[in-house]
XYZ file of C-alpha atoms in Angstrom:
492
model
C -80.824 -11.658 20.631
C -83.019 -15.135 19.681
C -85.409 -13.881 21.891
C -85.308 -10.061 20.131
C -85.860 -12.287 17.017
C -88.270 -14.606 17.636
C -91.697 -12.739 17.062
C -90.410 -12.854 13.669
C -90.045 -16.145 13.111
C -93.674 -16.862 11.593
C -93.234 -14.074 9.250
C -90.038 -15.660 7.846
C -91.320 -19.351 7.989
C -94.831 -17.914 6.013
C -92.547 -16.076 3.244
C -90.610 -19.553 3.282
C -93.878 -21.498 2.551
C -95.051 -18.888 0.158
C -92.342 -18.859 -1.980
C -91.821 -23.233 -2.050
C -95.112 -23.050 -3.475
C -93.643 -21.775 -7.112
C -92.410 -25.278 -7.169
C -95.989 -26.201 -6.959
C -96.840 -24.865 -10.424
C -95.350 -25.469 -13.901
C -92.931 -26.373 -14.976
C -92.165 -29.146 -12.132
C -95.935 -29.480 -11.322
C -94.781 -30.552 -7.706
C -98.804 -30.205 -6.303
C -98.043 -31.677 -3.061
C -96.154 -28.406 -2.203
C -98.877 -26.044 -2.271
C -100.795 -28.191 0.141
C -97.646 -27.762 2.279
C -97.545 -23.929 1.869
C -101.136 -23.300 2.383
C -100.960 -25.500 5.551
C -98.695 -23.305 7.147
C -100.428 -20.280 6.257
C -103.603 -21.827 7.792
C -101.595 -22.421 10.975
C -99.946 -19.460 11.886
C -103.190 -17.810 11.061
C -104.992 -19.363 13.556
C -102.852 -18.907 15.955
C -102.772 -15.009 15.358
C -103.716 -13.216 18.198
C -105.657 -10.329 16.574
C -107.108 -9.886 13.287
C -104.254 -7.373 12.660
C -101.559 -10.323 13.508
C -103.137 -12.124 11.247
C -103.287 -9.809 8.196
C -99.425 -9.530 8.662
C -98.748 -13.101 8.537
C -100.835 -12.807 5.395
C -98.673 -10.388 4.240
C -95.396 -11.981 4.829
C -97.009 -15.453 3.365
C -98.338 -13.026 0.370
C -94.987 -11.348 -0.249
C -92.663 -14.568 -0.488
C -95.554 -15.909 -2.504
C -95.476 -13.441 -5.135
C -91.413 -12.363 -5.172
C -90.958 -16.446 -6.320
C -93.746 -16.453 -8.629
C -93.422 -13.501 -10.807
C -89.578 -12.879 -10.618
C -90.091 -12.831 -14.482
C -91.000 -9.434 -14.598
C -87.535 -8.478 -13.176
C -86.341 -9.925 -16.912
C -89.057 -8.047 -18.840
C -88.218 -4.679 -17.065
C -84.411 -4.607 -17.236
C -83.290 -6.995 -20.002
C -86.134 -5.768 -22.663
C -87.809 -3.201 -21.269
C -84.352 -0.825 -20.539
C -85.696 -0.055 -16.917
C -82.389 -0.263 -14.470
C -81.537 -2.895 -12.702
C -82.117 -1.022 -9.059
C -85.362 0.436 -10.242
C -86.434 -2.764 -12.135
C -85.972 -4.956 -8.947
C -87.699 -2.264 -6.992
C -91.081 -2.746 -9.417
C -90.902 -6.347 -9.006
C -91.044 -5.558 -4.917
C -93.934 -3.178 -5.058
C -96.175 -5.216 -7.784
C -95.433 -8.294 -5.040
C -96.071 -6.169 -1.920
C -99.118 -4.973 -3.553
C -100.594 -8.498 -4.639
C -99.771 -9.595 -0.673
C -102.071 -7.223 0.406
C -104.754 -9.561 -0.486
C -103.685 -12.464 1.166
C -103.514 -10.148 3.981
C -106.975 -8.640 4.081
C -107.759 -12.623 3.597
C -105.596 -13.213 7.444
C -107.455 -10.011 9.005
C -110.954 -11.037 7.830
C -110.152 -14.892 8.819
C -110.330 -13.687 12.627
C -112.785 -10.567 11.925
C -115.716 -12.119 10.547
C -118.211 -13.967 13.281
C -118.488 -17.618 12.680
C -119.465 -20.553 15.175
C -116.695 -22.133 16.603
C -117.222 -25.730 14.863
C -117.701 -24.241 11.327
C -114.621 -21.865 11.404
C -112.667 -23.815 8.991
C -115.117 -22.915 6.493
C -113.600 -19.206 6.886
C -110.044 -19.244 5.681
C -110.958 -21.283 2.616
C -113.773 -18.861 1.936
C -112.234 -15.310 2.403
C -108.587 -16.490 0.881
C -110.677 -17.211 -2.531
C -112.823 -13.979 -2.568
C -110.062 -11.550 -2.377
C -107.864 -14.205 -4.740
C -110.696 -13.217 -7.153
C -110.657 -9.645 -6.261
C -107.156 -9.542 -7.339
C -107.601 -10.845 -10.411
C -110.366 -8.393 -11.299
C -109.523 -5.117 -9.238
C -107.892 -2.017 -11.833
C -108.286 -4.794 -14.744
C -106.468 -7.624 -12.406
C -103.727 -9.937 -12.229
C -104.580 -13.001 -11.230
C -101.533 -14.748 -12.368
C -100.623 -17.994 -9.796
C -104.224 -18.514 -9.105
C -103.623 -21.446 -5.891
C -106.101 -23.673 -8.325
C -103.393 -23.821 -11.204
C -101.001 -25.757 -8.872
C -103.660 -28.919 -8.683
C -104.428 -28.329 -12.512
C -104.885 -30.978 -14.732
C -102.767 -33.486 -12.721
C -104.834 -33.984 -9.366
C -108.525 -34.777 -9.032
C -109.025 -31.854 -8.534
C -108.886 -30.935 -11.679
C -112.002 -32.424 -12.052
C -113.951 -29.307 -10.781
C -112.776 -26.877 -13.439
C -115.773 -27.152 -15.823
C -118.367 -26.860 -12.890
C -116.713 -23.361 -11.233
C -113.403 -22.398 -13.033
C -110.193 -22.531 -11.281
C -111.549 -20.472 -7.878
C -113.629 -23.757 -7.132
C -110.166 -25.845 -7.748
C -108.493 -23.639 -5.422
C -111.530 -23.108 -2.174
C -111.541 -26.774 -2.386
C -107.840 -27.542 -2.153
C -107.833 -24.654 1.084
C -111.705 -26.621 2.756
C -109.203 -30.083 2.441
C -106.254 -28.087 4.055
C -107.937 -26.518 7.042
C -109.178 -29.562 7.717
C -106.552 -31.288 7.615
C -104.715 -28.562 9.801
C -107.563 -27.976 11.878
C -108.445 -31.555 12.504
C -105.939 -34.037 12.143
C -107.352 -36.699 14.492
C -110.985 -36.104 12.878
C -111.666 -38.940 11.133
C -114.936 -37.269 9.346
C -112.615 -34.088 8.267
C -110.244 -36.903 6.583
C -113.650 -38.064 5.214
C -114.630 -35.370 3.535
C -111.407 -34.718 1.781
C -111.549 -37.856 0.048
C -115.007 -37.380 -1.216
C -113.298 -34.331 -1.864
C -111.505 -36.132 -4.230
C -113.302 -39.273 -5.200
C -115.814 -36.794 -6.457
C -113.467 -34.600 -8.115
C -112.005 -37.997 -10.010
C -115.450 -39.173 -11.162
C -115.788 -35.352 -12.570
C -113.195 -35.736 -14.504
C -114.303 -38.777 -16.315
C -117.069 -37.165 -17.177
C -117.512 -35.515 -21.030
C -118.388 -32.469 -21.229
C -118.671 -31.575 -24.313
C -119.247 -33.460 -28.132
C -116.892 -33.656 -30.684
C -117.799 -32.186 -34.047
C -116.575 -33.742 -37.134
C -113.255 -35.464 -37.674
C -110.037 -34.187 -36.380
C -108.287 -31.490 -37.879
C -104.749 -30.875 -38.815
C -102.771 -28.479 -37.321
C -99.369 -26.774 -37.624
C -98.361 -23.681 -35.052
C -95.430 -22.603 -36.343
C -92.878 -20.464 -33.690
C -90.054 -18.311 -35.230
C -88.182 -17.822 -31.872
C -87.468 -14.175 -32.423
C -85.476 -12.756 -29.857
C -87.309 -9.604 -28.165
C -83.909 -7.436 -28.303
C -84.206 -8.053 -32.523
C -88.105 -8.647 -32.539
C -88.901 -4.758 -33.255
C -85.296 -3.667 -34.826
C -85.993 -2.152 -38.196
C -82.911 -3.802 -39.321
C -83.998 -7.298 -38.870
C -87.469 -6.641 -39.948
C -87.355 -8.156 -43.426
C -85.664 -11.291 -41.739
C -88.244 -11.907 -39.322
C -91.129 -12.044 -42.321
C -88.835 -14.355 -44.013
C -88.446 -16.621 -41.218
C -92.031 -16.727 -40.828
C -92.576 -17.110 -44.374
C -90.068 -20.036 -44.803
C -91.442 -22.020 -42.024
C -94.982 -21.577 -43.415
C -94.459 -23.116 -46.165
C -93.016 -26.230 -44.975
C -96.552 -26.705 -42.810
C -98.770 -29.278 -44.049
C -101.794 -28.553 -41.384
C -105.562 -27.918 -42.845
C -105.254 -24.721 -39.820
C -101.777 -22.846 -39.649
C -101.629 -20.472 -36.847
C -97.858 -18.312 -36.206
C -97.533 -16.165 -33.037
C -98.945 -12.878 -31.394
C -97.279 -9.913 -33.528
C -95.669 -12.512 -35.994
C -95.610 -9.539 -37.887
C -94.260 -6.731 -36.030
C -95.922 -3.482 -38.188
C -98.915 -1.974 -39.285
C -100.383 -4.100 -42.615
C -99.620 -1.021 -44.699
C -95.949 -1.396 -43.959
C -95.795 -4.598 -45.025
C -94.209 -5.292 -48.531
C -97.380 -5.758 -51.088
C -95.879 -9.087 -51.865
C -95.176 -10.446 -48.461
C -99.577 -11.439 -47.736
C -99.722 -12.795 -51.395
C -96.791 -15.395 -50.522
C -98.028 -16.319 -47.308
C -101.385 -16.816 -48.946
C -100.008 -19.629 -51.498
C -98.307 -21.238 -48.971
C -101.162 -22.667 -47.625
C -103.397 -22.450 -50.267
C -102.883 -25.413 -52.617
C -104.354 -27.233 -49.973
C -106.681 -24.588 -49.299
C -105.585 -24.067 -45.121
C -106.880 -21.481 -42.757
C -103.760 -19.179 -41.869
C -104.287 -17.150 -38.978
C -101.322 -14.883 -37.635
C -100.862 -11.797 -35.247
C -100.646 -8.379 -36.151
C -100.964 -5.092 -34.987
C -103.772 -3.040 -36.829
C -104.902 0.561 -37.175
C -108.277 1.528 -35.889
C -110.929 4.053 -37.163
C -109.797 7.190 -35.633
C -106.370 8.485 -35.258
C -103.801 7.193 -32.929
C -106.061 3.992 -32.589
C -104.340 0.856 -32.899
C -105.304 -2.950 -31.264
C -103.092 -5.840 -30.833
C -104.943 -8.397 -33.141
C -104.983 -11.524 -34.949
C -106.272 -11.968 -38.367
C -107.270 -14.855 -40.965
C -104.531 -14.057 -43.678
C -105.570 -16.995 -46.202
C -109.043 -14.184 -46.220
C -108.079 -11.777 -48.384
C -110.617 -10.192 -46.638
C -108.376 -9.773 -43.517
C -111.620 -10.882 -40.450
C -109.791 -9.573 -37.277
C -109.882 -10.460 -33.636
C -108.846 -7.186 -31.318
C -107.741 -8.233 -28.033
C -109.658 -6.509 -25.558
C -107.576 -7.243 -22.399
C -104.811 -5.380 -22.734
C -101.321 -5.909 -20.155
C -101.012 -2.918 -17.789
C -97.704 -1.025 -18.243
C -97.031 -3.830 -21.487
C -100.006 -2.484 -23.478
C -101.434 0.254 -21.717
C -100.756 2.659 -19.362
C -103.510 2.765 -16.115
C -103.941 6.300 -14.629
C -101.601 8.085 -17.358
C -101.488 10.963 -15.076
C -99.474 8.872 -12.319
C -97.514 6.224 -13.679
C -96.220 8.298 -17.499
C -92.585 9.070 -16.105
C -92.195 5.350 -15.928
C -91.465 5.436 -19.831
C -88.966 7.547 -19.673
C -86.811 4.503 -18.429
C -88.537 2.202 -20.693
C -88.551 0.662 -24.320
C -91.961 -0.952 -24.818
C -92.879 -0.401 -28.475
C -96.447 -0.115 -29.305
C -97.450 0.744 -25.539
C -101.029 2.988 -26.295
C -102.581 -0.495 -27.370
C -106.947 0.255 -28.060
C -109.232 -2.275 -26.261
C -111.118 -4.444 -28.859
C -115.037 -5.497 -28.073
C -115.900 -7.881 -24.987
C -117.441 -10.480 -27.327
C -116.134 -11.316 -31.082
C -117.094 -13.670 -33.096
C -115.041 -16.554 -33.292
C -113.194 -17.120 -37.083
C -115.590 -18.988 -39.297
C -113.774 -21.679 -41.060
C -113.360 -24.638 -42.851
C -111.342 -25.922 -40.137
C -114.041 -24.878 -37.233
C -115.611 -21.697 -35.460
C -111.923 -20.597 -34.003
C -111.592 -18.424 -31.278
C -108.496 -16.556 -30.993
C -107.857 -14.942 -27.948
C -103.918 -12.758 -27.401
C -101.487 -13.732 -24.723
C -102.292 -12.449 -21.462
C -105.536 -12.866 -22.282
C -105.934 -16.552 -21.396
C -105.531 -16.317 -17.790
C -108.641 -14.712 -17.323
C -111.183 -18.145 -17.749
C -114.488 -15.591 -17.082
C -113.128 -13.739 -20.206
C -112.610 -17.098 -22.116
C -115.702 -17.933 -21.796
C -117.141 -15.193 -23.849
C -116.324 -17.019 -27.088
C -118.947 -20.161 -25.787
C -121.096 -21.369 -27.511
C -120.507 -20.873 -30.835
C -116.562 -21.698 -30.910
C -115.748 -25.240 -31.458
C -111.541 -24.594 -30.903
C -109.431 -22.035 -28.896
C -106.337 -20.702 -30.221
C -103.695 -18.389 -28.517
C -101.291 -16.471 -30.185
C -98.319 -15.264 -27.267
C -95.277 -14.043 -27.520
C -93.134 -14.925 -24.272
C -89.353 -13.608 -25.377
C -90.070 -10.700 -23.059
C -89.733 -13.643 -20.435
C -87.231 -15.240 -21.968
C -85.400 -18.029 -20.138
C -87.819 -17.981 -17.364
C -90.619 -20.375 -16.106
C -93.187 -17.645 -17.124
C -93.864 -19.192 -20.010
C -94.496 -22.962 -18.395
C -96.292 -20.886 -15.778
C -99.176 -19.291 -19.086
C -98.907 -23.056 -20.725
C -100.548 -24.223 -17.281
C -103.382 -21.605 -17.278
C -103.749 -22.655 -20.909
C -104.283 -25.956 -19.760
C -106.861 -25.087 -17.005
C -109.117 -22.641 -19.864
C -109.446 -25.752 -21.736
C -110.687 -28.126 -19.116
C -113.308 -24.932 -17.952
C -114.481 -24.918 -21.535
C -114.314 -28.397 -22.516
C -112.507 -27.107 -26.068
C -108.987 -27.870 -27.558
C -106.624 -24.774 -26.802
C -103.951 -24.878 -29.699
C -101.008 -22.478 -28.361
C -98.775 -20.625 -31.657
C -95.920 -18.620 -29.600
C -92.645 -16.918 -30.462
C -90.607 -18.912 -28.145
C -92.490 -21.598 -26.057
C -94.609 -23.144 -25.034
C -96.107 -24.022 -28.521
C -98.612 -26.901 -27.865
C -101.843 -28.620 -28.698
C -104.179 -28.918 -25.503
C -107.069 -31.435 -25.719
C -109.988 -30.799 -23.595
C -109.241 -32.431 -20.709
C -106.054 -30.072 -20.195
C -103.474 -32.372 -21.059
C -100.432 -31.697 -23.349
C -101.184 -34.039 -26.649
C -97.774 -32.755 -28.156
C -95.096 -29.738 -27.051
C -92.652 -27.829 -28.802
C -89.502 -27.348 -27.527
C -88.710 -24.053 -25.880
C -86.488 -21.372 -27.660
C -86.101 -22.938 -31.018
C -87.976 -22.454 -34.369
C -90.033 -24.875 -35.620
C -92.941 -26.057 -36.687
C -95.729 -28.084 -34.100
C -97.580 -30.556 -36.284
C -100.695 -32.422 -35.107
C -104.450 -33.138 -34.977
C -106.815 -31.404 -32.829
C -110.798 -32.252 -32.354
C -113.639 -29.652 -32.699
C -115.851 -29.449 -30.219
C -119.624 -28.416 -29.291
C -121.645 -27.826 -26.049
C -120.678 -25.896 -22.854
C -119.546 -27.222 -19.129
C -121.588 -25.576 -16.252
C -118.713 -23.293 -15.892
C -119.355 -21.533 -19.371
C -123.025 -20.753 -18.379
C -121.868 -18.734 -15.214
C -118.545 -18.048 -14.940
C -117.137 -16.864 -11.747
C -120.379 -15.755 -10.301
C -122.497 -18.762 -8.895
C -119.348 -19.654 -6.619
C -118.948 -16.012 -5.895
C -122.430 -15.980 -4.540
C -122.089 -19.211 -2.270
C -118.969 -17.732 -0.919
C -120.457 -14.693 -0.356
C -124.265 -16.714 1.076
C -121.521 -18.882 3.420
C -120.455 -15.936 5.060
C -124.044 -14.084 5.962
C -125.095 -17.566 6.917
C -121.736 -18.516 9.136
C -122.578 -14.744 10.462
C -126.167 -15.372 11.094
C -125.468 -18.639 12.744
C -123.142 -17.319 15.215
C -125.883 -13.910 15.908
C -127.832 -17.030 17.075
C -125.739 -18.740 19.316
C-alpha cells in the first residue's frame, strides 16, 4: 500500500508547500515562508524525470497554491453572490486548477528548454516569472498572489519595485532560491544572494521621487455597509445618510468615501442629497471625491466610476479594468447560465479609457483608480507623470471576513513603492489606509467598522524607472536569457 502511494508523495508535499505560502502574504507577512515553498517546488522539479513530470509537480504545487490563496471567492460566490454551496466550491476548484496550469507549463518548460548545465538555475527563475506574467495578462488576467507581494515592502527586496515592478521582486527571490537549492555548499551562489540583497537595501534608500508642496490633509471615510444590505432598496436612504453623517464630521483638505458609496445612478439620487454633501466640506473648501456608478452615452452603457462631488461639475474617472464574472461577463455566449444562480447587481459594467486624466485639484493631480484595479502596477502606471497622489476607492464586503482584503492592502502597498506616490485607500470595510511612498502603512483603519481615517499625505513629482517601462524591459531580458541560455548550449 506505502509503496502503491508513494509516487504521490511529491505531489502532496508540493500542494503542502503551495498552500503554507498564503501565510507568506498579508495579513501575517511571514516572508520567510515563501522562500520555503518555492524551495521545494525548485526541488522536486529538478528531480522530475521528464518535462511532463515536471509540469505535474507544477500543477500540484500550482493547485495548493491557489485553493489557500483565493478561498475568498468561495465567500463572494455563495454568501453574496447566491451561487450554491456545491457549485460555489466547485468554481473556486476550477478558477485554482486553471491558474496551476501556469505554474505547470513553468515545470514542463524548466526541463524542455536547452540550457548549459552550469547556468540551469537561471531557468526556473526565468520561465516561473514569464508565465506568472502571462497569467496576469491572458483573457484580461488575474494576477492576484503575484510571488513578489510576499517580500513586499518588508524585505530588501522590496527595494527593486521602482526599477521592474513586482515580477523583478519575485525572479529575484526564485535566482536566490535555486541557488540556494541548487548550490548549498557554493559559497559564490551564497554570494550572490546577498548582493542580492545588499543591493536591493541600498535601493530602497534611495528617493525616487520629489515631494511637491506641503502635506495635505486627508480623511477616507468607510461606512462598513454590509454587501447583503449594500444594494437593498430598503436600506438605500440609510446608506446615503451614513455616508453623509460621517462626512461631515471630516476635517481633511481631500475627503475620499468608497467605490459605489453611492449605490445608484446620479439621477436616482434625491436632488438634495449632492447639495449636502457639497457643504460638508465646503466651508473649508475640500476636494470630495466618492464612487458612483454612471450612465454612459448610448443606451445600456454604464461604468463603475468615481467622481469629484465638491465639482458641481461632476469630472469622472471610469474604471477601465473591469472584474470578470463581478463586472463583466467574458465570452457571454459560454459562461451566461452562470447568472442564473447568481445575484451580482450591476454585472454589464462599460470599460472606461486606458489613460484619464488624473483629478485636478487644490489638494494635487489625484489619480483615482477602482478596486481590482490596483493589482495591475503596468495599468497604474498610466496615470505617471502628471499625478502627484493615488487614491483607491474598493469595496471588499463581498470578501467579508476574509484575508482578501489584507491580501489588496499589500498590492496597494507594492503600486506605491513602483510609482514612488502616496496610495490613500477609501473602502467600505477595510483596509482603509494612507500608504507613503515607500509602501509602508503611515496609519490603518480598523477592519469592519465605520469610521473616519484622518491624516496627512505628501504630493509627489517625478517617475521611478519602473513608470517609464513597465513590465516590458524585464520581459525582454527574460525573454533575451532564454535565446542566449539556448544559443549557448547549440554551442557546446
Amino acid at each position: 500500500m506505502i509503496q502503491k502511494l508513494k509516487p504521490f508523495l511529491p505531489h502532496f508535499l508540493l500542494a503542502l508547500s503551495g498552500a503554507i505560502s498564503v501565510f507568506s502574504f498579508a495579513p501575517l507577512y511571514l516572508f520567510p515562508l515563501m522562500w520555503l515553498s518555492l524551495a521545494a517546488l525548485t526541488f522536486f522539479i529538478q528531480k522530475s524525470a521528464s518535462p511532463k513530470a515536471a509540469a505535474w509537480r507544477g500543477f500540484s504545487f500550482g493547485l495548493g497554491f491557489f485553493l489557500a490563496n483565493i478561498y475568498w471567492v468561495f465567500i463572494s460566490l455563495n454568501t453574496f453572490g447566491g451561487v450554491p454551496a456545491p457549485m460555489a466550491a466547485g468554481g473556486v476548484l476550477v478558477l485554482a486548477a486553471y491558474m496551476a496550469l501556469f505554474p505547470a507549463l513553468a515545470g514542463w518548460l524548466t526541463l524542455k528548454l536547452p540550457s548549459p548545465a552550469s547556468l540551469r538555475v537561471l531557468l526556473l527563475p526565468t520561465v516561473f516569472i514569464l508565465t506568472e506574467w502571462l497569467r496576469g495578462w491572458l483573457f484580461t488576467g488575474f494576477p492576484w498572489a503575484s510571488i513578489g507581494y510576499s517580500q513586499s515592502p518588508m524585505t530588501p527586496l522590496a527595494g527593486y519595485a521602482p526599477i521592474g515592478g513586482v515580477y523583478l521582486i519575485g525572479w529575484l527571490l526564485c535566482l536566490c532560491v535555486a541557488l540556494i537549492v541548487s548550490k548549498p555548499k557554493w559559497l559564490k551562489g551564497w554570494g550572490i544572494v546577498a548582493g542580492i540583497w545588499l543591493a536591493g537595501w541600498g535601493l530602497n534608500q534611495q528617493e525616487w521621487t520629489s515631494k511637491v508642496g506641503e502635506p495635505v490633509k486627508v480623511s477616507l471615510v468607510q461606512g462598513n455597509i454590509s454587501q447583503d444590505i449594500k444594494w437593498d432598496n430598503a436600506f438605500y436612504l440609510g446608506s446615503l445618510k451614513n455616508y453623509l453623517e460621517l462626512t461631515q464630521k471630516t476635517r481633511g483638505q481631500l475627503v475620499v468615501l468608497p467605490e459605489t458609496a453611492i449605490p445608484s445612478f446620479i439621477s436616482s439620487v434625491p436632488d438634495w442629497y449632492p447639495k449636502m454633501l457639497r457643504d460638508a466640506v465646503a466651508p473649508r473648501k475640500a476636494d470630495l471625491i466618492l464612487g458612483i456608478p454612471v450612465l454612459g452615452a448610448h443606451e445600456a452603457e454604464y461604468y463603475n466610476a468615481a467622481t469629484v462631488m465638491s465639482d458641481p461639475a461632476l469630472p469622472l474617472y471610469k474604471k477601465q479594468h473591469l472584474v470578470p464574472f463581478g463586472e463583466f461577463i467574458p465570452l457571454p455566449w459560454l459562461f451566461n447560465w452562470i447568472y442564473q444562480f447568481m445575484d451580482m447587481p450591476l454585472s454589464g459594467f462599460s470599460r472606461g479609457a486606458v489613460k484619464q486624466a488624473p483629478f485636478s485639484l487644490a489638494s494635487g493631480q489625484i489619480a483615482a483608480n477602482i478596486c481590482y484595479e490596483d493589482v495591475f502596477g503596468r495599468e497604474i502606471i498610466n496615470a505617471l507623470p502628471e499625478a502627484t497622489m493615488l487614491v483607491n476607492l474598493s469595496n471588499l464586503a463581498w470578501f467579508d471576513g476574509s484575508w482578501a482584503a489584507a491580501q489588496h492592502a499589500q498590492m496597494s502597498q507594492t503600486r506605491a513603492l513602483e510609482t514612488g506616490r502616496y496610495m490613500l485607500r477609501a473602502t467600505n470595510t477595510g483596509v482603509t489606509a494612507i500608504i507613503d511612498e515607500k509602501g509602508r502603512f503611515k496609519k490603518v483603519l480598523p477592519e469592519r467598522q465605520a469610521g473616519i481615517l484622518e491624516g496627512t499625505a505628501q504630493n509627489r513629482s517625478g517617475s521611478p524607472p519602473y513608470a517609464w517601462g513597465g513590465d516590458y524591459p524585464l520581459l525582454i531580458a527574460l525573454g533575451s536569457l532564454l535565446i542566449a541560455l539556448g544559443l549557448l548550449k547549440r554551442r557546446q
